[in-house]
Structure formats: structure tokens, C-alpha cells
Amino acid sequence: MAQLLAQAIGRARQFETERRLAQELQQSLLPPALPQRGEMDIAARYVTPTTGTVGGDWYDVINLPDGGVGLVTGDVEGHSPRAATTMSQIRSAVRAYAAEGHRPADVLTRTNRLLSDLGTDLLATCCCVWLDPEAETVEISSAGHPAPLLGHPGSPFAAPELPLGIPLGVRSDTCYGSGHAPLREGTVRVLYTDGLVRSHAVPLGDGIEALHARLAPSGELRLEVLADRLLEITSAGNRRDDDAAVLIARFLGLGADRSQRVARTFVQRHDLRAVADVRRFLRAQARSWDWEAVTPDLELAVTELDQRSG
């Protein structure tokens, strides 16, 4: 009996040690703190499975060079130190490409090419959401990842229409697309990994339904409280089958001194065919702002800039 009891205690201690090491490793690979933005309220959570293994889920918040905010979630398949290492490499790549000023679709395209060069056989999903508070727009691109849920004031949460992209690491020559949505004051964005809505005890359909049910009355909730409530969807007591990450952001609006009419479009350098796209963009914005009288001057300015850059 003493020998059996000693073995049981030894296994319990080993389990606790492995779980603590897994949590410390995973937390060290995640952002140490979220950026503080006056126009944005952000909350994030990451939880490990109760088995003590290391997972490949992650989240990130990036201050973009144009003044916007980048929200990222992703998931590398498997539960092992190799999955966590691959996750760290992908997260670093996304951060680097975002810091260079690339758009979400370009970030995923370049990261996918890099993942292929690393020679790993692990696949990963990733979703990049670029928030532009000045222009009040959102640009979203996904590589096989669950689409983020968008909740406008007075409207239910819904997933935006996005081009379907395959996971990272499937084909090195994959090019990803992106979609756009308005960013109104009070808008909430919810990014998550599948561990939040699926487990051995909770089918994916039931988890998605529970997610929408918990988001429905969330208008007045603090985001920290909401994040904790969402984690309860797939946690049975103190047990969890899979790791999970959730990232929530609420746009609080610009201050009165920053309110202005801003619209942006992006084109590739030396892409002469994009000049026509820019002119159409200018004409559309001029109509929406009642500036049609200056449309010819704006188009002329675009032509002059194109000639100088050429």
C-alpha cells in the first residue's frame, strides 16, 4: 500500500509539474501586455488544456505603422512543444510583415511562403483583422480560421463575408484575399480559436450557438467579464480538452478633436493598372462626401503622382 501510494503521489506531482511548465512556456510565447489605445477597449484570454500539454493557439495585438490596430488569432495543429515553437515562428512573421506595412492578405501570403520554407509538416490557421479608426473601416483576411464575429450597436453578432482561404502550409504559392466592413462607434470584434467552441463534450454546432447566445446580451458588459464567460462554453468543471484563445475589441470612437473625413485605399508599388482603381475610389468618395466639384482636380493629382513615381 505504501509503495502504491508513493507512486500515485509521484505521478500527481509529475502531472502538476508538466502542467505548470506547459502554462509557463505558452504564456512566454504570447504578448506580455496588450497595447493601450484611447479609442479601443481590448481584452484577451488564453487557456491550456488540463492534460498539461502545450498547444498551438495564440492571439496578438499589433500597433500598425499607419496608426491602425491589428488583431490576430491563430492555431497550429497538434499539442506538443513543436506546435508551440511553430506558433512562435508564425506569430513573429505576422508581426514583422505587419510592421512593414503589409495588408492582411499580403501578411498571410508571405507568412504561408515562410512556413513552407521552414520545412515543417504542421498546418496552421490564422485570421488577421486590421482596424482603421480614422477611416472607420475594417479589413479582414483568413487562412482557414474561424471568421471573426462582428457586432454593431443595435444589431446581432454575425460573421462577415470573406474569401475562403486554405490553412497556412498547404501550398506555398497560395494567395489570400480580404474583405472589408464598416467600423462604427461601439462596434465589437470577437476573434477566437476553435477550442473555444468545440470539445469532446461540446459539438461545434452547439458551441457556435452557445457563443452567439453569450454575445447577444453583451452590450453593457465589460470585455474582461465577457471574455471569462466565453471561456466557460467548453470547460466542463475544471477540465478542458483543448487550448483556446479569444480576443475581443470594442471601438469606442474618436475624440471630437480627431473627427475628420478619412478614406484609404492601398495599391502595390509600381502597379500602373491600379491607377484606374484609385480614380474610381476617388470618384466614389467624392460623391459620398459631396465633393464632386473637385473630382477632376483629384484625378489630375493622381495622374501627376503616377507620372512622378514612374
Short mmCIF file of C-alpha atoms in Angstrom, two decimals:
data_model
loop_
_atom_site.label_atom_id
_atom_site.label_comp_id
_atom_site.label_asym_id
_atom_site.label_seq_id
_atom_site.Cartn_x
_atom_site.Cartn_y
_atom_site.Cartn_z
CA MET A 1 0.00 0.00 0.00
CA ALA A 2 2.82 2.40 0.86
CA GLN A 3 4.51 1.69 -2.48
CA LEU A 4 1.28 2.21 -4.45
CA LEU A 5 0.56 5.42 -2.57
CA ALA A 6 4.09 6.71 -3.22
CA GLN A 7 3.72 6.01 -6.97
CA ALA A 8 0.36 7.80 -7.09
CA ILE A 9 1.80 10.83 -5.30
CA GLY A 10 4.78 10.81 -7.67
CA ARG A 11 2.53 10.76 -10.74
CA ALA A 12 0.40 13.57 -9.35
CA ARG A 13 3.50 15.71 -8.72
CA GLN A 14 4.82 14.96 -12.20
CA PHE A 15 1.47 15.93 -13.72
CA GLU A 16 1.40 19.24 -11.84
CA THR A 17 4.99 19.96 -12.85
CA GLU A 18 4.29 19.25 -16.54
CA ARG A 19 1.14 21.38 -16.46
CA ARG A 20 2.96 24.30 -14.82
CA LEU A 21 5.82 24.09 -17.34
CA ALA A 22 3.33 23.95 -20.25
CA GLN A 23 1.49 27.02 -18.98
CA GLU A 24 4.71 28.96 -18.41
CA LEU A 25 6.02 28.06 -21.88
CA GLN A 26 2.79 29.01 -23.61
CA GLN A 27 2.42 32.29 -21.71
CA SER A 28 6.01 33.23 -22.59
CA LEU A 29 5.12 32.91 -26.30
CA LEU A 30 2.11 35.24 -26.03
CA PRO A 31 2.22 39.05 -25.82
CA PRO A 32 3.22 40.16 -22.31
CA ALA A 33 0.71 43.05 -22.37
CA LEU A 34 -1.94 44.47 -24.68
CA PRO A 35 -1.38 47.92 -26.23
CA GLN A 36 -3.31 50.72 -24.56
CA ARG A 37 -5.38 52.69 -27.09
CA GLY A 38 -7.71 55.53 -26.18
CA GLU A 39 -10.16 54.65 -28.96
CA MET A 40 -10.11 50.91 -28.31
CA ASP A 41 -11.05 48.64 -25.40
CA ILE A 42 -9.35 45.22 -25.73
CA ALA A 43 -9.50 42.00 -23.70
CA ALA A 44 -7.81 38.65 -24.38
CA ARG A 45 -7.65 35.21 -22.82
CA TYR A 46 -5.64 32.05 -23.39
CA VAL A 47 -6.17 28.77 -21.52
CA THR A 48 -4.25 25.49 -21.76
CA PRO A 49 -5.83 22.01 -21.74
CA THR A 50 -5.96 20.33 -18.35
CA THR A 51 -3.75 17.48 -19.59
CA GLY A 52 -0.73 19.78 -19.25
CA THR A 53 0.28 19.58 -22.91
CA VAL A 54 1.42 22.62 -24.88
CA GLY A 55 -0.94 23.88 -27.59
CA GLY A 56 -0.52 26.00 -30.71
CA ASP A 57 -3.26 28.62 -30.22
CA TRP A 58 -2.29 32.27 -29.94
CA TYR A 59 -3.51 35.85 -30.17
CA ASP A 60 -1.74 39.14 -30.79
CA VAL A 61 -2.48 42.86 -30.92
CA ILE A 62 -0.23 44.98 -33.16
CA ASN A 63 0.16 48.75 -33.46
CA LEU A 64 0.28 49.26 -37.23
CA PRO A 65 2.58 51.82 -38.88
CA ASP A 66 -0.39 53.77 -40.36
CA GLY A 67 -1.89 54.31 -36.89
CA GLY A 68 -4.34 51.41 -37.02
CA VAL A 69 -4.61 48.32 -34.85
CA GLY A 70 -4.03 44.74 -35.97
CA LEU A 71 -5.87 41.88 -34.24
CA VAL A 72 -4.57 38.37 -34.88
CA THR A 73 -5.59 34.88 -33.77
CA GLY A 74 -4.21 31.57 -34.96
CA ASP A 75 -3.96 27.87 -34.29
CA VAL A 76 -1.17 25.41 -35.13
CA GLU A 77 -2.32 21.79 -35.26
CA GLY A 78 -1.24 19.43 -32.51
CA HIS A 79 -0.35 19.66 -28.85
CA SER A 80 3.40 19.47 -28.44
CA PRO A 81 6.48 21.66 -27.97
CA ARG A 82 6.92 21.55 -31.78
CA ALA A 83 3.45 23.04 -32.25
CA ALA A 84 4.26 25.80 -29.76
CA THR A 85 7.59 26.51 -31.49
CA THR A 86 5.92 26.72 -34.90
CA MET A 87 3.29 29.02 -33.40
CA SER A 88 6.03 31.33 -32.13
CA GLN A 89 7.64 31.47 -35.59
CA ILE A 90 4.33 32.28 -37.30
CA ARG A 91 3.46 34.95 -34.74
CA SER A 92 6.87 36.60 -35.23
CA ALA A 93 6.46 36.52 -39.01
CA VAL A 94 2.99 38.10 -38.87
CA ARG A 95 4.33 40.84 -36.58
CA ALA A 96 7.28 41.54 -38.88
CA TYR A 97 5.21 41.74 -42.06
CA ALA A 98 2.60 43.91 -40.34
CA ALA A 99 5.35 46.28 -39.14
CA GLU A 100 6.47 46.65 -42.77
CA GLY A 101 3.02 47.98 -43.63
CA HIS A 102 1.58 44.99 -45.50
CA ARG A 103 -2.17 44.47 -45.68
CA PRO A 104 -3.77 41.39 -44.03
CA ALA A 105 -3.96 39.30 -47.21
CA ASP A 106 -0.31 40.06 -48.06
CA VAL A 107 0.72 39.21 -44.49
CA LEU A 108 -0.89 35.77 -44.77
CA THR A 109 0.51 35.18 -48.26
CA ARG A 110 4.06 35.95 -47.12
CA THR A 111 3.68 34.01 -43.87
CA ASN A 112 2.44 30.97 -45.78
CA ARG A 113 5.51 31.11 -48.03
CA LEU A 114 7.76 31.38 -44.99
CA LEU A 115 6.07 28.43 -43.28
CA SER A 116 6.74 26.32 -46.36
CA ASP A 117 10.42 27.33 -46.26
CA LEU A 118 10.67 26.22 -42.62
CA GLY A 119 10.13 22.63 -43.74
CA THR A 120 7.53 21.78 -41.11
CA ASP A 121 4.64 19.44 -41.88
CA LEU A 122 2.35 21.18 -39.40
CA LEU A 123 -0.57 23.21 -40.73
CA ALA A 124 -1.86 26.39 -39.16
CA THR A 125 -4.89 28.62 -39.42
CA CYS A 126 -4.74 32.38 -38.91
CA CYS A 127 -7.04 35.39 -39.06
CA CYS A 128 -5.82 38.99 -39.40
CA VAL A 129 -8.13 41.94 -38.72
CA TRP A 130 -6.79 45.44 -39.42
CA LEU A 131 -8.82 48.22 -37.75
CA ASP A 132 -8.53 51.72 -39.19
CA PRO A 133 -10.17 54.10 -36.67
CA GLU A 134 -9.53 57.22 -38.75
CA ALA A 135 -11.23 55.81 -41.85
CA GLU A 136 -13.73 53.80 -39.77
CA THR A 137 -13.11 50.61 -41.76
CA VAL A 138 -12.03 47.05 -41.02
CA GLU A 139 -10.04 44.80 -43.36
CA ILE A 140 -10.12 41.05 -42.67
CA SER A 141 -8.24 38.11 -44.15
CA SER A 142 -8.42 34.49 -43.03
CA ALA A 143 -6.35 31.38 -43.75
CA GLY A 144 -8.70 28.56 -42.85
CA HIS A 145 -9.52 30.15 -39.50
CA PRO A 146 -13.00 30.70 -37.99
CA ALA A 147 -14.30 34.04 -39.18
CA PRO A 148 -14.44 36.76 -36.51
CA LEU A 149 -17.84 37.84 -35.25
CA LEU A 150 -18.78 41.49 -35.70
CA GLY A 151 -21.40 43.15 -33.54
CA HIS A 152 -22.62 46.62 -34.49
CA PRO A 153 -24.64 48.64 -31.94
CA GLY A 154 -28.25 47.50 -32.04
CA SER A 155 -27.51 44.53 -34.31
CA PRO A 156 -26.78 40.85 -33.56
CA PHE A 157 -23.30 39.42 -33.97
CA ALA A 158 -22.55 37.91 -37.37
CA ALA A 159 -19.60 36.68 -39.39
CA PRO A 160 -18.70 38.90 -42.37
CA GLU A 161 -18.46 37.53 -45.89
CA LEU A 162 -14.82 36.69 -46.57
CA PRO A 163 -12.88 34.97 -49.36
CA LEU A 164 -12.28 31.37 -48.30
CA GLY A 165 -8.57 30.76 -47.73
CA ILE A 166 -6.91 27.43 -47.07
CA PRO A 167 -4.73 26.91 -43.95
CA LEU A 168 -1.12 28.02 -43.94
CA GLY A 169 1.36 25.37 -45.01
CA VAL A 170 -0.86 23.55 -47.54
CA ARG A 171 0.51 25.18 -50.71
CA SER A 172 3.44 27.57 -50.82
CA ASP A 173 2.03 29.56 -53.79
CA THR A 174 -1.34 30.33 -52.19
CA CYS A 175 -2.51 33.94 -52.42
CA TYR A 176 -5.11 35.14 -49.93
CA GLY A 177 -7.90 37.66 -50.33
CA SER A 178 -9.56 40.05 -47.90
CA GLY A 179 -12.93 41.56 -47.08
CA HIS A 180 -13.99 44.92 -45.65
CA ALA A 181 -16.57 46.05 -43.11
CA PRO A 182 -17.53 49.38 -41.53
CA LEU A 183 -16.14 50.31 -38.11
CA ARG A 184 -18.81 52.22 -36.20
CA GLU A 185 -18.58 53.57 -32.68
CA GLY A 186 -19.47 50.80 -30.25
CA THR A 187 -18.65 48.01 -32.70
CA VAL A 188 -17.29 44.83 -31.06
CA ARG A 189 -14.97 42.34 -32.79
CA VAL A 190 -14.59 38.81 -31.42
CA LEU A 191 -11.73 36.63 -32.68
CA TYR A 192 -11.33 33.10 -31.34
CA THR A 193 -9.84 29.66 -31.95
CA ASP A 194 -11.91 26.50 -32.34
CA GLY A 195 -11.02 25.33 -28.82
CA LEU A 196 -13.43 27.99 -27.56
CA VAL A 197 -16.46 26.37 -29.22
CA ARG A 198 -15.56 22.70 -29.68
CA SER A 199 -14.55 19.88 -27.34
CA HIS A 200 -15.23 16.17 -26.83
CA ALA A 201 -18.36 17.08 -24.87
CA VAL A 202 -19.49 20.08 -26.98
CA PRO A 203 -20.08 19.63 -30.75
CA LEU A 204 -19.05 22.53 -32.97
CA GLY A 205 -22.64 23.48 -33.83
CA ASP A 206 -23.66 23.62 -30.19
CA GLY A 207 -20.55 25.61 -29.32
CA ILE A 208 -21.24 28.22 -32.03
CA GLU A 209 -24.84 28.50 -30.82
CA ALA A 210 -23.65 28.98 -27.24
CA LEU A 211 -21.17 31.61 -28.38
CA HIS A 212 -23.89 33.67 -30.07
CA ALA A 213 -26.16 33.26 -27.04
CA ARG A 214 -23.49 34.63 -24.70
CA LEU A 215 -22.68 37.51 -27.03
CA ALA A 216 -26.31 38.59 -27.51
CA PRO A 217 -26.67 40.49 -24.18
CA SER A 218 -23.06 41.71 -24.11
CA GLY A 219 -23.68 45.36 -24.99
CA GLU A 220 -23.11 46.73 -21.49
CA LEU A 221 -20.68 44.07 -20.25
CA ARG A 222 -17.07 44.83 -19.52
CA LEU A 223 -14.93 42.98 -22.05
CA GLU A 224 -12.94 41.29 -19.27
CA VAL A 225 -16.17 39.79 -17.89
CA LEU A 226 -17.33 38.80 -21.37
CA ALA A 227 -14.02 37.04 -22.13
CA ASP A 228 -14.33 34.96 -18.95
CA ARG A 229 -17.90 33.98 -19.81
CA LEU A 230 -16.93 32.83 -23.30
CA LEU A 231 -14.27 30.51 -21.88
CA GLU A 232 -17.00 28.64 -19.99
CA ILE A 233 -18.52 27.26 -23.23
CA THR A 234 -16.17 24.26 -23.49
CA SER A 235 -14.94 23.96 -19.92
CA ALA A 236 -16.61 21.10 -18.04
CA GLY A 237 -15.95 21.95 -14.41
CA ASN A 238 -12.21 22.33 -14.13
CA ARG A 239 -11.45 20.19 -17.20
CA ARG A 240 -10.64 21.36 -20.71
CA ASP A 241 -9.84 19.14 -23.72
CA ASP A 242 -8.15 21.73 -25.91
CA ASP A 243 -6.38 25.03 -25.55
CA ALA A 244 -8.33 28.11 -26.58
CA ALA A 245 -7.71 31.79 -27.29
CA VAL A 246 -10.20 34.65 -27.53
CA LEU A 247 -9.55 38.29 -28.43
CA ILE A 248 -12.26 40.94 -28.08
CA ALA A 249 -12.04 44.60 -29.12
CA ARG A 250 -14.63 47.38 -28.81
CA PHE A 251 -14.23 50.59 -30.84
CA LEU A 252 -15.00 53.49 -28.51
CA GLY A 253 -14.94 56.15 -31.22
CA LEU A 254 -12.61 59.06 -31.94
CA GLY A 255 -12.44 62.14 -29.79
CA ALA A 256 -14.11 65.28 -31.06
CA ASP A 257 -10.72 66.82 -31.88
CA ARG A 258 -9.87 63.86 -34.13
CA SER A 259 -13.13 63.56 -36.04
CA GLN A 260 -12.44 64.02 -39.72
CA ARG A 261 -13.26 62.59 -43.11
CA VAL A 262 -10.67 59.97 -43.95
CA ALA A 263 -10.74 57.18 -46.51
CA ARG A 264 -7.89 54.96 -47.62
CA THR A 265 -7.10 52.60 -50.44
CA PHE A 266 -3.95 50.58 -50.97
CA VAL A 267 -2.14 49.60 -54.17
CA GLN A 268 1.01 47.69 -54.91
CA ARG A 269 4.11 49.71 -55.70
CA HIS A 270 4.79 50.13 -59.45
CA ASP A 271 1.37 48.68 -60.31
CA LEU A 272 0.28 51.02 -63.13
CA ARG A 273 -3.04 49.22 -63.55
CA ALA A 274 -4.02 50.31 -60.05
CA VAL A 275 -4.25 53.95 -61.17
CA ALA A 276 -7.72 53.30 -62.60
CA ASP A 277 -8.78 51.70 -59.31
CA VAL A 278 -7.58 54.74 -57.39
CA ARG A 279 -9.55 57.07 -59.68
CA ARG A 280 -12.72 55.06 -59.16
CA PHE A 281 -12.08 55.17 -55.42
CA LEU A 282 -11.68 58.97 -55.53
CA ARG A 283 -14.87 59.44 -57.54
CA ALA A 284 -16.86 57.26 -55.12
CA GLN A 285 -15.54 59.08 -52.06
CA ALA A 286 -16.12 62.49 -53.61
CA ARG A 287 -19.76 61.55 -54.27
CA SER A 288 -20.28 60.28 -50.72
CA TRP A 289 -18.77 63.46 -49.24
CA ASP A 290 -20.45 65.92 -51.66
CA TRP A 291 -17.10 66.91 -53.15
CA GLU A 292 -17.91 66.17 -56.78
CA ALA A 293 -16.85 69.68 -57.76
CA VAL A 294 -13.20 68.85 -57.02
CA THR A 295 -13.23 65.36 -58.56
CA PRO A 296 -11.36 66.42 -61.75
CA ASP A 297 -8.62 68.05 -59.66
CA LEU A 298 -8.25 64.91 -57.54
CA GLU A 299 -7.96 62.71 -60.61
CA LEU A 300 -5.37 65.05 -62.09
CA ALA A 301 -3.36 64.88 -58.86
CA VAL A 302 -3.40 61.08 -59.05
CA THR A 303 -2.17 61.20 -62.63
CA GLU A 304 0.66 63.55 -61.69
CA LEU A 305 1.72 61.34 -58.79
CA ASP A 306 1.71 58.32 -61.07
CA GLN A 307 3.93 60.03 -63.61
CA ARG A 308 6.40 61.13 -60.92
CA SER A 309 6.54 57.67 -59.36
CA GLY A 310 7.07 56.12 -62.78
#
